Every structure is written in structure tokens, then in C-alpha cells.
XYZ file of C-alpha atoms in Angstrom:
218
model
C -19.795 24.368 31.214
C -17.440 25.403 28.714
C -16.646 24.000 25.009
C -13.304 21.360 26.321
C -10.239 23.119 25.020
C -8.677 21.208 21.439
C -5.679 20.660 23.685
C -8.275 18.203 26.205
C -6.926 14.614 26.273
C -10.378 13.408 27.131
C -12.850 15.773 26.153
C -16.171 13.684 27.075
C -17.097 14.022 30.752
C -19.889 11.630 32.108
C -23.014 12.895 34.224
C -21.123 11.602 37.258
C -18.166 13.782 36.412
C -15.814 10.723 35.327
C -14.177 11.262 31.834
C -14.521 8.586 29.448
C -11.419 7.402 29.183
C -11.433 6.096 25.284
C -12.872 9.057 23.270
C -9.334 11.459 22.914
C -9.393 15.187 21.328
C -6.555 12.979 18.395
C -4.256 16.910 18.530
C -3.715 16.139 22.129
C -1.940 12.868 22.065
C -0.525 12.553 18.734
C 3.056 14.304 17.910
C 4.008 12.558 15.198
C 5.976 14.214 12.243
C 3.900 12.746 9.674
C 0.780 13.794 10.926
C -0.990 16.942 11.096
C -4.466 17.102 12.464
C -6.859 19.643 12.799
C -8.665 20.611 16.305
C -11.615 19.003 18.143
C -11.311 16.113 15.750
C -11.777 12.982 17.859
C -11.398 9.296 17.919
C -13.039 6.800 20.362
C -11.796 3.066 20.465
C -13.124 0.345 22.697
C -9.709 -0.870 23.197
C -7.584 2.508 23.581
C -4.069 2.200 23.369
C -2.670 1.799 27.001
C -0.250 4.773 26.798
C -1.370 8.017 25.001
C 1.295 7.770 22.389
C 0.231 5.021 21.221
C -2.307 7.112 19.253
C -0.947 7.540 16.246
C 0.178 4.544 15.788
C -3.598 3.021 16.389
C -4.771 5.114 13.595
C -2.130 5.140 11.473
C -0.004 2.001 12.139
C 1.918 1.713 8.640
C 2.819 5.711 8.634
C 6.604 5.767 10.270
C 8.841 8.830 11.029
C 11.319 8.222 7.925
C 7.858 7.806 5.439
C 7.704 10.287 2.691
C 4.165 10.999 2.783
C 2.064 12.017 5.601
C -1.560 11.664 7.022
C -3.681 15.400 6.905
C -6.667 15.109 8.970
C -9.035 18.575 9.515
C -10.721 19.596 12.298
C -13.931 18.165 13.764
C -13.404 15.264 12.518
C -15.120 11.742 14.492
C -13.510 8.157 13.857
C -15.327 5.626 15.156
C -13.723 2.443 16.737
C -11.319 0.523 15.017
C -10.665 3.314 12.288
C -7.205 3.042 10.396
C -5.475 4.741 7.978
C -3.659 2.326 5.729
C -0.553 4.768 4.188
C 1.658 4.437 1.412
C 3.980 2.802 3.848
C 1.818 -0.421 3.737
C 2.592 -0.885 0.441
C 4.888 -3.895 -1.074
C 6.992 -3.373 -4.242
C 5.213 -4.699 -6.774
C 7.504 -4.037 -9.578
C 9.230 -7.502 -9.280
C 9.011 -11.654 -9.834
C 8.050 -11.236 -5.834
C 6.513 -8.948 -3.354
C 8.332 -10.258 -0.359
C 9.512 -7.278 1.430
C 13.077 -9.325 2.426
C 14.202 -5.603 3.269
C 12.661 -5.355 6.065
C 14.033 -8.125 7.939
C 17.269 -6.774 8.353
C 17.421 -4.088 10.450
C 20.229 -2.108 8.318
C 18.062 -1.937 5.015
C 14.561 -1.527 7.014
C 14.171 2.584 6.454
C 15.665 1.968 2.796
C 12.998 -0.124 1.758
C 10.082 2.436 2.296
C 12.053 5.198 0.760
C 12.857 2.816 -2.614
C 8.474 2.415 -2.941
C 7.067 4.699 -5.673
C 6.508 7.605 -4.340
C 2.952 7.900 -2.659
C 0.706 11.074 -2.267
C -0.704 12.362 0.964
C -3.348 11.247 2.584
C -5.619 14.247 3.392
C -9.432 14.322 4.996
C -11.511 17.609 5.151
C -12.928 19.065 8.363
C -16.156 17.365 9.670
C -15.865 13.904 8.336
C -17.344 11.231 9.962
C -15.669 7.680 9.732
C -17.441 4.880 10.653
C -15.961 1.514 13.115
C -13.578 -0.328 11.485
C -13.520 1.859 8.226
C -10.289 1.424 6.122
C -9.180 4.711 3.947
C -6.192 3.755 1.781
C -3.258 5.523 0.815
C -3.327 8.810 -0.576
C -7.404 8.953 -0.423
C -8.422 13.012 -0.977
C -11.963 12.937 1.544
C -13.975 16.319 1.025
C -15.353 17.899 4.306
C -18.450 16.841 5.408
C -18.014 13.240 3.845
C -19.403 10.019 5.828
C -17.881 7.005 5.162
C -20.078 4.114 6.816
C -19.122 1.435 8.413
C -16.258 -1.078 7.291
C -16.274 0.833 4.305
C -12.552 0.779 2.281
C -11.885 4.355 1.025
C -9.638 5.297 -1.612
C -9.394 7.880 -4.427
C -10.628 11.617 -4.179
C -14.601 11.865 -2.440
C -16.558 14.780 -3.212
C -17.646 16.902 -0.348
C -20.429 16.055 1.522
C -20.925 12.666 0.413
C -21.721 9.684 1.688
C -19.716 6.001 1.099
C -20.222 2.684 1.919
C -18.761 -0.507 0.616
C -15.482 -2.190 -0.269
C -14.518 -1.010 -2.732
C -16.015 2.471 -0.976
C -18.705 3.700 -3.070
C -20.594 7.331 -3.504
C -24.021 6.399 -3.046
C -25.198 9.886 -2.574
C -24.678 13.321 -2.055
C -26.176 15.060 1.472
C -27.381 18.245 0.329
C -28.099 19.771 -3.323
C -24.327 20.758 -4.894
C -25.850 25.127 -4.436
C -25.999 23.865 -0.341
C -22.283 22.312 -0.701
C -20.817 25.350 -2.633
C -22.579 27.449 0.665
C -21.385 25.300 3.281
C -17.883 25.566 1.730
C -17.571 29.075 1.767
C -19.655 29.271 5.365
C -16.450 27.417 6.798
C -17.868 27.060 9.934
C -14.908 24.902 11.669
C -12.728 28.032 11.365
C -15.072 29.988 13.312
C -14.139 30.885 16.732
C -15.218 28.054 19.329
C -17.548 30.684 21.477
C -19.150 31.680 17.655
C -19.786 28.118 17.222
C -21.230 26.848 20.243
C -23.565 29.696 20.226
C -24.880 28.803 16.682
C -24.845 25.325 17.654
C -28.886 24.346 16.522
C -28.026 26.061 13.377
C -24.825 24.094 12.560
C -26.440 20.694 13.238
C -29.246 21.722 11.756
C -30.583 22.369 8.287
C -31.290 25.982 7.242
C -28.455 27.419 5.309
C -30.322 30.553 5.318
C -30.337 31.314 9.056
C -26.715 29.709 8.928
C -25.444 32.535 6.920
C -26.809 35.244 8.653
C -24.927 34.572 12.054
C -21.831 34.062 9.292
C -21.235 37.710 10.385
């Protein structure tokens, strides 16, 4: 069987041939014009949204059409249930006696308010990251490629590249490989390979030996 196409709603097929119906390829159901997302990243959720454009707003519930910054995910990405992406829309004005976001109530100031916040950055996450259930990543977080970020951990600021975080406040406790590996598996690239050049180096991409990886590089 081939590699599911990155335009597969449900790319997980059960050994009885049933596909599991709350693990979604995230570029096939999300159009959203603050979002960009790379291909084959994926996000599964116990409780899936009951239509499939519902999506973006599961993952990303504070991030609306009129925002002013946007949500950049890579590809080969896997969020784990209950993931979200807390963006600078979230935010309340703090520069005030009061916080109370009295904008919003009425419906002729509501897209005013988020446009009179200070101005937020982008919140961007490399290719291969692995997000953990119920893992909070605040606005305008800069996660490296190959990060995981463990369970219920709250992410913000820029992560280094193949790190690992846990916490709240998220914290690196480590790198995964020595900084020489990193530097090689950033100029490797492997998620812009071709999808046939990938599944056919498979054991080497999971595994370990940067050696063996670079000489199917090509």
C-alpha cells in the first residue's frame, strides 16, 4: 500500500480496512487564511470536531480571519489530543486601569478590538515536531524542527531545534542529538524529500545513523 496522499482527510486505515475517523492529514481540512501548514502533518483528537471545518478552529480557536498574525505549522508535524495554539488574538489589552475586553461585546467594535492589540508576531513550528495531549504553545512561540514538547507543557519563546520541553512555564531540558548531528539533520532536510525517497529510507529516518542517512541524501 501506498504512502496516503497529504491531501487524505483520514490518513490512518485500521487492519479491518475502517479509517480512524479522529487522526486528520491538518492540510486537508483546514482553509483558513491565517494558517499555513505544511504536508503530512497530523492531528488526532478523541473528541474530533463534528464537521471537518471545524479544524482549525480546534487547534487554533483564538486565531480569526481579520487577526494580523497567523499560525505557520511545517510538515510532518504530530499533535496529540487536545493540542491548541493560543495566538496573539487571545490576548487582552493590558495597557489600561482594566483588561475587560468591553469591545467585544458589541458586535460593531468586535474586529476593531483585535486590530487595536500590540501588534503580535507569528506563530511558526518547524517540520517534524511532536506536541504532546493537551500541550499549550503561546503566541508568537518560534519551535525548531525536530522539537518535542511533552505533555501539558506551555510553550512560548524561540526553542532550539531538536529539543525537548516539558513544563509550564515550557522548559529545555535537553537537546536529542549532539549540536554536529542537528547542524546535519538541518541541512539533510529530509521532509522536503520526495514521499517515494522517503518511504524507501524509512529505517534510516527513524533511526539513528546520520552516516547511512546521508548517503541515500543523493
Amino acid at each position: 500500500m501506498s504512502f496516503p496522499s497529504p491531501d487524505t482527510v483520514h490518513p490512518v486505515t485500521l487492519p479491518d480496512g475502517r479509517k480512524l475517523p479522529n487522526n486528520v492529514f491538518l492540510k486537508a481540512v483546514i482553509d483558513h487564511p491565517r494558517i499555513e501548514v505544511g504536508e503530512y502533518t497530523y492531528a488526532n483528537d478523541f473528541d474530533p470536531p463534528a464537521a471537518l471545518s471545524g479544524w482549525a478552529g480546534r487547534i487554533a480557536p483564538y486565531l480569526f480571519p481579520m487577526s494580523s498574525d497567523r499560525l505557520i505549522i511545517g510538515k510532518f508535524g504530530q499533535f496529540a489530543h487536545g493540542v491548541r495554539f493560543i495566538t496573539h488574538g487571545a490576548n487582552h489589552d493590558m495597557r489600561g486601569f482594566s483588561t475587560f475586553p468591553f469591545a467585544i461585546h458589541d458586535p460593531d467594535r468586535f474586529g476593531a478590538y483585535a486590530n487595536a492589540l500590540p501588534q503580535g508576531r507569528d506563530t511558526v513550528v518547524g517540520h517534524d515536531v511532536w506536541i504532546g495531549a493537551d500541550a499549550r504553545v503561546l503566541p508568537g512561540a518560534q519551535i525548531g524542527s525536530g522539537v518535542i514538547i511533552g505533555t501539558g507543557a506551555v510553550v512560548g519563546g524561540t526553542i532550539p531545534d531538536y529539543s525537548v520541553v516539558v513544563g509550564n512555564p515550557g522548559k529545555v531540558i535537553r537537546l536529542r542529538f549532539d549540536p554536529g548531528v542537528i547542524a546535519r539533520l538541518l541541512d539533510l532536510a529530509w521532509w522536503d524529500w520526495p514521499i517515494e525517497q522517503i518511504t524507501a529510507h524509512e529505517a534510516l529516518i527513524t533511526g539513528a545513523d546520520i552516516d547511512a542517512l546521508e548517503a541515500v541524501a543523493g
